[in-house]
Amino acid sequence: METTAFLDLTLFNWETQVKRMTMTFDSFTDEELYLPVAPQRNRVIYILGHMTAVHDMLLPLLGLGERQYPELDAYFITHPDDPQEELPAPAKLRACWKDVNAIVLQQFRTLPPAAWLQKHTMVTQEEFEKEPHRNRYNVLLSRLTHLSYHLGQLVLVNR
């Protein structure tokens, strides 16, 4: 199997998991987005915002562009879910999720295979020389795991 086939398979898996997550988010009404995954755990809307912010961070992390929605970090990255805090509206978060993922996938497809094995932006050249696994492809694999983890949480929501 050619090396590029591994990348093609990984990008196919990314696109498939994002579609599954989108279908799952779309299966919740706006009211159901406020349901917790389990008692005393994150709400669905928090996971939607969190995943959007994390995927948005991929753009600068992989050197693919600027963030689209850095304002989401204050709600979904730097603070845990707080049912008392007012969050952005469901319609806005749904639109941001779809927008970010369309941009991310488009940018993923612009990278030639060899570029995936180059360092990401959060590692210095010296660190990368010592730890070459700190590359763009490894970030993609870790985000796929993150995506699958939260998708698994969402199927547990008791509606």
Tab-separated table of N, CA and C in Angstrom:
chain	number	residue	atom	x	y	z
A	1	MET	N	0.854	-1.181	0.000
A	1	MET	CA	0.000	0.000	0.000
A	1	MET	C	0.896	1.240	0.000
A	2	GLU	N	0.585	2.194	-0.827
A	2	GLU	CA	1.375	3.420	-0.891
A	2	GLU	C	1.175	4.251	0.364
A	3	THR	N	2.193	5.042	0.679
A	3	THR	CA	2.129	5.903	1.853
A	3	THR	C	0.935	6.843	1.769
A	4	THR	N	0.625	7.377	0.609
A	4	THR	CA	-0.491	8.310	0.483
A	4	THR	C	-1.823	7.636	0.780
A	5	ALA	N	-1.892	6.329	0.619
A	5	ALA	CA	-3.132	5.623	0.927
A	5	ALA	C	-3.458	5.718	2.408
A	6	PHE	N	-2.448	5.711	3.266
A	6	PHE	CA	-2.695	5.854	4.702
A	6	PHE	C	-3.306	7.221	5.003
A	7	LEU	N	-2.781	8.236	4.374
A	7	LEU	CA	-3.321	9.576	4.565
A	7	LEU	C	-4.743	9.653	4.023
A	8	ASP	N	-4.974	9.096	2.850
A	8	ASP	CA	-6.325	9.103	2.274
A	8	ASP	C	-7.318	8.415	3.205
A	9	LEU	N	-6.917	7.296	3.771
A	9	LEU	CA	-7.787	6.574	4.706
A	9	LEU	C	-8.054	7.384	5.966
A	10	THR	N	-7.031	8.055	6.457
A	10	THR	CA	-7.188	8.865	7.662
A	10	THR	C	-8.115	10.048	7.402
A	11	LEU	N	-7.936	10.712	6.282
A	11	LEU	CA	-8.810	11.846	5.948
A	11	LEU	C	-10.240	11.381	5.697
A	12	PHE	N	-10.399	10.215	5.103
A	12	PHE	CA	-11.739	9.647	4.932
A	12	PHE	C	-12.373	9.392	6.302
A	13	ASN	N	-11.592	8.845	7.216
A	13	ASN	CA	-12.084	8.593	8.569
A	13	ASN	C	-12.453	9.903	9.261
A	14	TRP	N	-11.627	10.935	9.099
A	14	TRP	CA	-11.927	12.246	9.676
A	14	TRP	C	-13.274	12.755	9.158
A	15	GLU	N	-13.423	12.734	7.849
A	15	GLU	CA	-14.659	13.238	7.243
A	15	GLU	C	-15.866	12.426	7.711
A	16	THR	N	-15.719	11.124	7.815
A	16	THR	CA	-16.807	10.255	8.267
A	16	THR	C	-17.182	10.559	9.710
A	17	GLN	N	-16.189	10.708	10.580
A	17	GLN	CA	-16.476	10.982	11.993
A	17	GLN	C	-17.105	12.360	12.174
A	18	VAL	N	-16.642	13.343	11.420
A	18	VAL	CA	-17.248	14.679	11.499
A	18	VAL	C	-18.705	14.615	11.040
A	19	LYS	N	-18.976	13.868	9.968
A	19	LYS	CA	-20.360	13.715	9.499
A	19	LYS	C	-21.217	13.037	10.570
A	20	ARG	N	-20.679	12.000	11.203
A	20	ARG	CA	-21.425	11.318	12.274
A	20	ARG	C	-21.718	12.269	13.422
A	21	MET	N	-20.718	13.062	13.800
A	21	MET	CA	-20.912	14.014	14.891
A	21	MET	C	-21.950	15.064	14.497
A	22	THR	N	-21.878	15.535	13.274
A	22	THR	CA	-22.848	16.524	12.798
A	22	THR	C	-24.259	15.941	12.819
A	23	MET	N	-24.413	14.715	12.331
A	23	MET	CA	-25.733	14.068	12.354
A	23	MET	C	-26.225	13.896	13.791
A	24	THR	N	-25.320	13.599	14.683
A	24	THR	CA	-25.706	13.428	16.084
A	24	THR	C	-26.143	14.757	16.676
A	25	PHE	N	-25.360	15.814	16.467
A	25	PHE	CA	-25.767	17.138	16.958
A	25	PHE	C	-27.106	17.536	16.343
A	26	ASP	N	-27.277	17.286	15.046
A	26	ASP	CA	-28.518	17.654	14.367
A	26	ASP	C	-29.724	16.850	14.865
A	27	SER	N	-29.478	15.699	15.474
A	27	SER	CA	-30.583	14.888	15.978
A	27	SER	C	-31.166	15.442	17.279
A	28	PHE	N	-30.455	16.364	17.900
A	28	PHE	CA	-30.937	16.988	19.137
A	28	PHE	C	-31.698	18.265	18.794
A	29	THR	N	-32.843	18.464	19.431
A	29	THR	CA	-33.529	19.749	19.306
A	29	THR	C	-32.708	20.787	20.073
A	30	ASP	N	-33.009	22.053	19.863
A	30	ASP	CA	-32.303	23.092	20.609
A	30	ASP	C	-32.473	22.887	22.114
A	31	GLU	N	-33.650	22.485	22.528
A	31	GLU	CA	-33.901	22.261	23.958
A	31	GLU	C	-33.101	21.062	24.480
A	32	GLU	N	-33.011	20.014	23.674
A	32	GLU	CA	-32.270	18.814	24.090
A	32	GLU	C	-30.761	19.057	24.177
A	33	LEU	N	-30.272	20.083	23.496
A	33	LEU	CA	-28.845	20.391	23.587
A	33	LEU	C	-28.434	20.727	25.019
A	34	TYR	N	-29.390	21.117	25.838
A	34	TYR	CA	-29.081	21.492	27.223
A	34	TYR	C	-29.116	20.300	28.175
A	35	LEU	N	-29.356	19.117	27.641
A	35	LEU	CA	-29.335	17.911	28.469
A	35	LEU	C	-27.901	17.526	28.803
A	36	PRO	N	-27.683	17.018	30.023
A	36	PRO	CA	-26.334	16.535	30.359
A	36	PRO	C	-26.105	15.150	29.760
A	37	VAL	N	-24.843	14.845	29.497
A	37	VAL	CA	-24.487	13.511	29.013
A	37	VAL	C	-24.835	12.481	30.087
A	38	ALA	N	-24.587	12.845	31.333
A	38	ALA	CA	-24.907	12.033	32.505
A	38	ALA	C	-25.063	13.020	33.660
A	39	PRO	N	-25.661	12.616	34.754
A	39	PRO	CA	-25.798	13.547	35.884
A	39	PRO	C	-24.449	14.154	36.288
A	40	GLN	N	-24.444	15.451	36.466
A	40	GLN	CA	-23.254	16.198	36.879
A	40	GLN	C	-22.136	16.195	35.830
A	41	ARG	N	-22.484	15.966	34.581
A	41	ARG	CA	-21.493	15.955	33.497
A	41	ARG	C	-21.832	17.044	32.476
A	42	ASN	N	-20.960	17.206	31.483
A	42	ASN	CA	-21.159	18.219	30.449
A	42	ASN	C	-22.498	18.043	29.744
A	43	ARG	N	-23.034	19.187	29.329
A	43	ARG	CA	-24.247	19.165	28.517
A	43	ARG	C	-23.868	19.026	27.046
A	44	VAL	N	-24.826	18.602	26.253
A	44	VAL	CA	-24.594	18.416	24.818
A	44	VAL	C	-24.127	19.723	24.189
A	45	ILE	N	-24.728	20.840	24.561
A	45	ILE	CA	-24.351	22.124	23.977
A	45	ILE	C	-22.904	22.471	24.298
A	46	TYR	N	-22.444	22.076	25.473
A	46	TYR	CA	-21.048	22.318	25.827
A	46	TYR	C	-20.126	21.495	24.923
A	47	ILE	N	-20.490	20.257	24.679
A	47	ILE	CA	-19.676	19.413	23.795
A	47	ILE	C	-19.667	19.990	22.381
A	48	LEU	N	-20.796	20.483	21.910
A	48	LEU	CA	-20.864	21.117	20.589
A	48	LEU	C	-19.899	22.306	20.525
A	49	GLY	N	-19.946	23.176	21.515
A	49	GLY	CA	-19.054	24.336	21.530
A	49	GLY	C	-17.593	23.945	21.698
A	50	HIS	N	-17.344	22.973	22.565
A	50	HIS	CA	-15.986	22.496	22.817
A	50	HIS	C	-15.372	21.910	21.544
A	51	MET	N	-16.114	21.061	20.876
A	51	MET	CA	-15.598	20.443	19.655
A	51	MET	C	-15.366	21.494	18.569
A	52	THR	N	-16.235	22.472	18.491
A	52	THR	CA	-16.064	23.541	17.512
A	52	THR	C	-14.783	24.313	17.791
A	53	ALA	N	-14.567	24.679	19.049
A	53	ALA	CA	-13.360	25.430	19.411
A	53	ALA	C	-12.101	24.608	19.162
A	54	VAL	N	-12.126	23.324	19.504
A	54	VAL	CA	-10.956	22.461	19.304
A	54	VAL	C	-10.636	22.316	17.815
A	55	HIS	N	-11.652	22.118	17.006
A	55	HIS	CA	-11.404	21.983	15.565
A	55	HIS	C	-10.934	23.310	14.973
A	56	ASP	N	-11.437	24.410	15.489
A	56	ASP	CA	-10.995	25.733	15.052
A	56	ASP	C	-9.509	25.929	15.368
A	57	MET	N	-9.064	25.388	16.495
A	57	MET	CA	-7.654	25.498	16.891
A	57	MET	C	-6.721	24.738	15.950
A	58	LEU	N	-7.265	23.775	15.216
A	58	LEU	CA	-6.437	23.008	14.290
A	58	LEU	C	-5.831	23.880	13.194
A	59	LEU	N	-6.534	24.921	12.802
A	59	LEU	CA	-6.049	25.762	11.708
A	59	LEU	C	-4.679	26.365	12.026
A	60	PRO	N	-4.532	27.116	13.126
A	60	PRO	CA	-3.193	27.642	13.411
A	60	PRO	C	-2.221	26.559	13.890
A	61	LEU	N	-2.704	25.560	14.606
A	61	LEU	CA	-1.825	24.503	15.106
A	61	LEU	C	-1.111	23.777	13.971
A	62	LEU	N	-1.830	23.564	12.885
A	62	LEU	CA	-1.248	22.859	11.739
A	62	LEU	C	-0.696	23.820	10.689
A	63	GLY	N	-0.733	25.119	11.001
A	63	GLY	CA	-0.216	26.112	10.061
A	63	GLY	C	-1.075	26.269	8.834
A	64	LEU	N	-2.391	26.131	9.016
A	64	LEU	CA	-3.319	26.150	7.879
A	64	LEU	C	-4.170	27.414	7.809
A	65	GLY	N	-3.981	28.331	8.738
A	65	GLY	CA	-4.773	29.553	8.706
A	65	GLY	C	-5.101	30.047	10.091
A	66	GLU	N	-5.880	31.100	10.118
A	66	GLU	CA	-6.282	31.736	11.366
A	66	GLU	C	-7.565	31.117	11.907
A	67	ARG	N	-7.732	31.235	13.197
A	67	ARG	CA	-8.964	30.769	13.826
A	67	ARG	C	-10.150	31.584	13.337
A	68	GLN	N	-11.299	30.962	13.289
A	68	GLN	CA	-12.529	31.621	12.879
A	68	GLN	C	-13.335	32.127	14.068
A	69	TYR	N	-13.280	31.393	15.188
A	69	TYR	CA	-14.127	31.703	16.337
A	69	TYR	C	-13.353	31.615	17.654
A	70	PRO	N	-12.309	32.412	17.831
A	70	PRO	CA	-11.530	32.331	19.072
A	70	PRO	C	-12.327	32.719	20.314
A	71	GLU	N	-13.411	33.448	20.125
A	71	GLU	CA	-14.247	33.855	21.267
A	71	GLU	C	-14.907	32.661	21.953
A	72	LEU	N	-14.966	31.520	21.286
A	72	LEU	CA	-15.577	30.329	21.895
A	72	LEU	C	-14.725	29.747	23.021
A	73	ASP	N	-13.427	30.056	23.020
A	73	ASP	CA	-12.540	29.504	24.046
A	73	ASP	C	-12.993	29.840	25.459
A	74	ALA	N	-13.456	31.062	25.659
A	74	ALA	CA	-13.864	31.489	27.004
A	74	ALA	C	-15.009	30.634	27.546
A	75	TYR	N	-15.849	30.142	26.685
A	75	TYR	CA	-16.969	29.303	27.103
A	75	TYR	C	-16.618	27.818	27.169
A	76	PHE	N	-15.808	27.355	26.204
A	76	PHE	CA	-15.695	25.915	25.982
A	76	PHE	C	-14.293	25.311	26.116
A	77	ILE	N	-13.294	26.150	26.378
A	77	ILE	CA	-11.935	25.633	26.539
A	77	ILE	C	-11.391	25.984	27.918
A	78	THR	N	-11.440	27.243	28.273
A	78	THR	CA	-10.805	27.691	29.520
A	78	THR	C	-11.661	27.471	30.758
A	79	HIS	N	-12.938	27.205	30.579
A	79	HIS	CA	-13.830	26.989	31.719
A	79	HIS	C	-14.642	25.708	31.532
A	80	PRO	N	-14.900	25.009	32.613
A	80	PRO	CA	-15.763	23.824	32.513
A	80	PRO	C	-17.214	24.244	32.289
A	81	ASP	N	-18.034	23.308	31.924
A	81	ASP	CA	-19.454	23.566	31.707
A	81	ASP	C	-20.088	24.042	33.000
A	82	ASP	N	-20.833	25.118	32.912
A	82	ASP	CA	-21.540	25.679	34.063
A	82	ASP	C	-22.976	25.957	33.629
A	83	PRO	N	-23.932	25.148	34.118
A	83	PRO	CA	-25.329	25.344	33.702
A	83	PRO	C	-25.883	26.732	34.017
A	84	GLN	N	-25.227	27.474	34.909
A	84	GLN	CA	-25.690	28.817	35.250
A	84	GLN	C	-25.190	29.879	34.260
A	85	GLU	N	-24.163	29.548	33.490
A	85	GLU	CA	-23.592	30.504	32.551
A	85	GLU	C	-24.359	30.494	31.235
A	86	GLU	N	-24.600	31.684	30.704
A	86	GLU	CA	-25.269	31.795	29.420
A	86	GLU	C	-24.265	31.512	28.306
A	87	LEU	N	-24.643	30.639	27.421
A	87	LEU	CA	-23.783	30.232	26.311
A	87	LEU	C	-24.290	30.833	25.006
A	88	PRO	N	-23.467	30.823	23.970
A	88	PRO	CA	-23.971	31.254	22.657
A	88	PRO	C	-25.181	30.410	22.248
A	89	ALA	N	-26.027	30.984	21.422
A	89	ALA	CA	-27.261	30.325	21.000
A	89	ALA	C	-26.975	29.038	20.222
A	90	PRO	N	-27.842	28.049	20.365
A	90	PRO	CA	-27.666	26.795	19.620
A	90	PRO	C	-27.487	26.995	18.119
A	91	ALA	N	-28.278	27.866	17.517
A	91	ALA	CA	-28.178	28.072	16.067
A	91	ALA	C	-26.800	28.599	15.684
A	92	LYS	N	-26.255	29.490	16.492
A	92	LYS	CA	-24.920	30.023	16.214
A	92	LYS	C	-23.873	28.919	16.327
A	93	LEU	N	-23.957	28.105	17.382
A	93	LEU	CA	-22.975	27.037	17.570
A	93	LEU	C	-23.067	25.989	16.463
A	94	ARG	N	-24.281	25.654	16.067
A	94	ARG	CA	-24.448	24.683	14.979
A	94	ARG	C	-23.802	25.221	13.692
A	95	ALA	N	-24.019	26.497	13.406
A	95	ALA	CA	-23.449	27.108	12.198
A	95	ALA	C	-21.921	27.166	12.289
A	96	CYS	N	-21.403	27.524	13.452
A	96	CYS	CA	-19.947	27.582	13.639
A	96	CYS	C	-19.323	26.207	13.453
A	97	TRP	N	-19.961	25.171	14.018
A	97	TRP	CA	-19.465	23.791	13.879
A	97	TRP	C	-19.331	23.414	12.410
A	98	LYS	N	-20.382	23.657	11.646
A	98	LYS	CA	-20.369	23.278	10.235
A	98	LYS	C	-19.365	24.108	9.442
A	99	ASP	N	-19.282	25.383	9.745
A	99	ASP	CA	-18.352	26.276	9.053
A	99	ASP	C	-16.908	25.863	9.322
A	100	VAL	N	-16.566	25.691	10.573
A	100	VAL	CA	-15.193	25.327	10.936
A	100	VAL	C	-14.793	24.011	10.288
A	101	ASN	N	-15.653	23.032	10.340
A	101	ASN	CA	-15.292	21.728	9.779
A	101	ASN	C	-15.163	21.750	8.263
A	102	ALA	N	-15.938	22.584	7.600
A	102	ALA	CA	-15.781	22.719	6.147
A	102	ALA	C	-14.419	23.337	5.823
A	103	ILE	N	-14.036	24.354	6.583
A	103	ILE	CA	-12.741	25.013	6.361
A	103	ILE	C	-11.596	24.057	6.686
A	104	VAL	N	-11.699	23.362	7.812
A	104	VAL	CA	-10.642	22.436	8.222
A	104	VAL	C	-10.443	21.346	7.164
A	105	LEU	N	-11.520	20.742	6.721
A	105	LEU	CA	-11.391	19.678	5.721
A	105	LEU	C	-10.787	20.213	4.426
A	106	GLN	N	-11.234	21.386	4.004
A	106	GLN	CA	-10.669	21.986	2.790
A	106	GLN	C	-9.168	22.197	2.962
A	107	GLN	N	-8.754	22.700	4.113
A	107	GLN	CA	-7.331	22.936	4.360
A	107	GLN	C	-6.549	21.627	4.473
A	108	PHE	N	-7.147	20.616	5.092
A	108	PHE	CA	-6.491	19.303	5.170
A	108	PHE	C	-6.152	18.803	3.770
A	109	ARG	N	-7.072	18.987	2.854
A	109	ARG	CA	-6.898	18.463	1.499
A	109	ARG	C	-5.835	19.233	0.705
A	110	THR	N	-5.451	20.417	1.178
A	110	THR	CA	-4.422	21.192	0.474
A	110	THR	C	-3.015	20.739	0.839
A	111	LEU	N	-2.864	20.047	1.968
A	111	LEU	CA	-1.533	19.624	2.402
A	111	LEU	C	-1.061	18.406	1.624
A	112	PRO	N	0.098	18.490	1.017
A	112	PRO	CA	0.639	17.298	0.364
A	112	PRO	C	1.048	16.265	1.422
A	113	PRO	N	1.075	15.007	1.072
A	113	PRO	CA	1.378	13.959	2.052
A	113	PRO	C	2.631	14.214	2.887
A	114	ALA	N	3.718	14.647	2.278
A	114	ALA	CA	4.964	14.864	3.030
A	114	ALA	C	4.808	15.956	4.089
A	115	ALA	N	3.925	16.926	3.851
A	115	ALA	CA	3.728	18.023	4.802
A	115	ALA	C	3.105	17.536	6.109
A	116	TRP	N	2.364	16.433	6.062
A	116	TRP	CA	1.749	15.887	7.277
A	116	TRP	C	2.795	15.390	8.272
A	117	LEU	N	3.976	15.067	7.786
A	117	LEU	CA	5.030	14.563	8.670
A	117	LEU	C	5.938	15.681	9.173
A	118	GLN	N	5.616	16.913	8.841
A	118	GLN	CA	6.369	18.062	9.351
A	118	GLN	C	5.823	18.470	10.709
A	119	LYS	N	6.597	19.249	11.426
A	119	LYS	CA	6.215	19.660	12.776
A	119	LYS	C	4.983	20.559	12.751
A	120	HIS	N	4.238	20.502	13.834
A	120	HIS	CA	3.140	21.446	14.001
A	120	HIS	C	3.685	22.713	14.642
A	121	THR	N	2.870	23.730	14.791
A	121	THR	CA	3.358	25.049	15.206
A	121	THR	C	3.639	25.186	16.696
A	122	MET	N	3.245	24.216	17.495
A	122	MET	CA	3.463	24.318	18.941
A	122	MET	C	4.736	23.611	19.394
A	123	VAL	N	5.565	23.210	18.461
A	123	VAL	CA	6.814	22.538	18.782
A	123	VAL	C	7.952	23.281	18.073
A	124	THR	N	9.054	23.438	18.772
A	124	THR	CA	10.212	24.091	18.152
A	124	THR	C	10.927	23.096	17.246
A	125	GLN	N	11.772	23.621	16.395
A	125	GLN	CA	12.543	22.751	15.506
A	125	GLN	C	13.453	21.829	16.318
A	126	GLU	N	14.030	22.343	17.402
A	126	GLU	CA	14.906	21.531	18.249
A	126	GLU	C	14.127	20.388	18.902
A	127	GLU	N	12.933	20.698	19.404
A	127	GLU	CA	12.090	19.664	20.021
A	127	GLU	C	11.679	18.620	18.980
A	128	PHE	N	11.350	19.105	17.797
A	128	PHE	CA	10.909	18.206	16.735
A	128	PHE	C	12.025	17.252	16.304
A	129	GLU	N	13.232	17.744	16.265
A	129	GLU	CA	14.357	16.885	15.895
A	129	GLU	C	14.539	15.749	16.908
A	130	LYS	N	14.249	16.021	18.168
A	130	LYS	CA	14.346	14.990	19.210
A	130	LYS	C	13.120	14.086	19.228
A	131	GLU	N	11.963	14.662	18.859
A	131	GLU	CA	10.690	13.936	18.918
A	131	GLU	C	9.915	14.128	17.611
A	132	PRO	N	10.323	13.442	16.564
A	132	PRO	CA	9.692	13.651	15.256
A	132	PRO	C	8.230	13.207	15.183
A	133	HIS	N	7.768	12.507	16.208
A	133	HIS	CA	6.353	12.126	16.226
A	133	HIS	C	5.449	13.323	16.520
A	134	ARG	N	6.023	14.443	16.899
A	134	ARG	CA	5.232	15.647	17.159
A	134	ARG	C	4.988	16.377	15.834
A	135	ASN	N	4.249	15.692	14.976
A	135	ASN	CA	4.005	16.200	13.627
A	135	ASN	C	2.510	16.415	13.398
A	136	ARG	N	2.196	16.983	12.267
A	136	ARG	CA	0.806	17.284	11.909
A	136	ARG	C	-0.051	16.016	11.863
A	137	TYR	N	0.485	14.961	11.309
A	137	TYR	CA	-0.290	13.725	11.192
A	137	TYR	C	-0.669	13.181	12.568
A	138	ASN	N	0.233	13.235	13.498
A	138	ASN	CA	-0.056	12.754	14.844
A	138	ASN	C	-1.130	13.613	15.516
A	139	VAL	N	-1.122	14.908	15.242
A	139	VAL	CA	-2.192	15.784	15.753
A	139	VAL	C	-3.529	15.333	15.173
A	140	LEU	N	-3.565	15.052	13.882
A	140	LEU	CA	-4.796	14.589	13.242
A	140	LEU	C	-5.298	13.307	13.899
A	141	LEU	N	-4.394	12.381	14.145
A	141	LEU	CA	-4.789	11.124	14.797
A	141	LEU	C	-5.328	11.371	16.205
A	142	SER	N	-4.693	12.251	16.953
A	142	SER	CA	-5.165	12.516	18.321
A	142	SER	C	-6.526	13.212	18.311
A	143	ARG	N	-6.761	14.084	17.332
A	143	ARG	CA	-8.063	14.757	17.246
A	143	ARG	C	-9.155	13.797	16.792
A	144	LEU	N	-8.790	12.810	16.005
A	144	LEU	CA	-9.754	11.765	15.633
A	144	LEU	C	-10.186	10.989	16.879
A	145	THR	N	-9.248	10.689	17.745
A	145	THR	CA	-9.564	10.006	18.999
A	145	THR	C	-10.469	10.877	19.854
A	146	HIS	N	-10.150	12.158	19.940
A	146	HIS	CA	-10.953	13.115	20.713
A	146	HIS	C	-12.383	13.179	20.170
A	147	LEU	N	-12.504	13.235	18.871
A	147	LEU	CA	-13.808	13.266	18.209
A	147	LEU	C	-14.612	12.010	18.537
A	148	SER	N	-13.979	10.867	18.446
A	148	SER	CA	-14.652	9.595	18.728
A	148	SER	C	-15.075	9.497	20.186
A	149	TYR	N	-14.237	9.993	21.081
A	149	TYR	CA	-14.557	9.984	22.511
A	149	TYR	C	-15.857	10.747	22.779
A	150	HIS	N	-15.922	11.979	22.269
A	150	HIS	CA	-17.116	12.792	22.523
A	150	HIS	C	-18.338	12.272	21.764
A	151	LEU	N	-18.139	11.679	20.610
A	151	LEU	CA	-19.261	11.050	19.904
A	151	LEU	C	-19.834	9.922	20.752
A	152	GLY	N	-18.945	9.166	21.373
A	152	GLY	CA	-19.391	8.099	22.271
A	152	GLY	C	-20.181	8.625	23.456
A	153	GLN	N	-19.775	9.777	23.985
A	153	GLN	CA	-20.528	10.382	25.092
A	153	GLN	C	-21.952	10.735	24.669
A	154	LEU	N	-22.078	11.281	23.476
A	154	LEU	CA	-23.378	11.782	23.028
A	154	LEU	C	-24.418	10.662	22.873
A	155	VAL	N	-23.973	9.466	22.545
A	155	VAL	CA	-24.946	8.375	22.395
A	155	VAL	C	-25.494	7.939	23.747
A	156	LEU	N	-24.878	8.385	24.828
A	156	LEU	CA	-25.358	8.021	26.170
A	156	LEU	C	-26.413	8.971	26.720
A	157	VAL	N	-26.661	10.069	26.021
A	157	VAL	CA	-27.616	11.061	26.534
A	157	VAL	C	-28.999	10.430	26.646
A	158	ASN	N	-29.591	10.599	27.804
A	158	ASN	CA	-30.917	10.044	28.081
A	158	ASN	C	-31.944	11.128	27.712
A	159	ARG	N	-32.637	10.893	26.591
A	159	ARG	CA	-33.632	11.886	26.138
A	159	ARG	C	-34.993	11.547	26.652
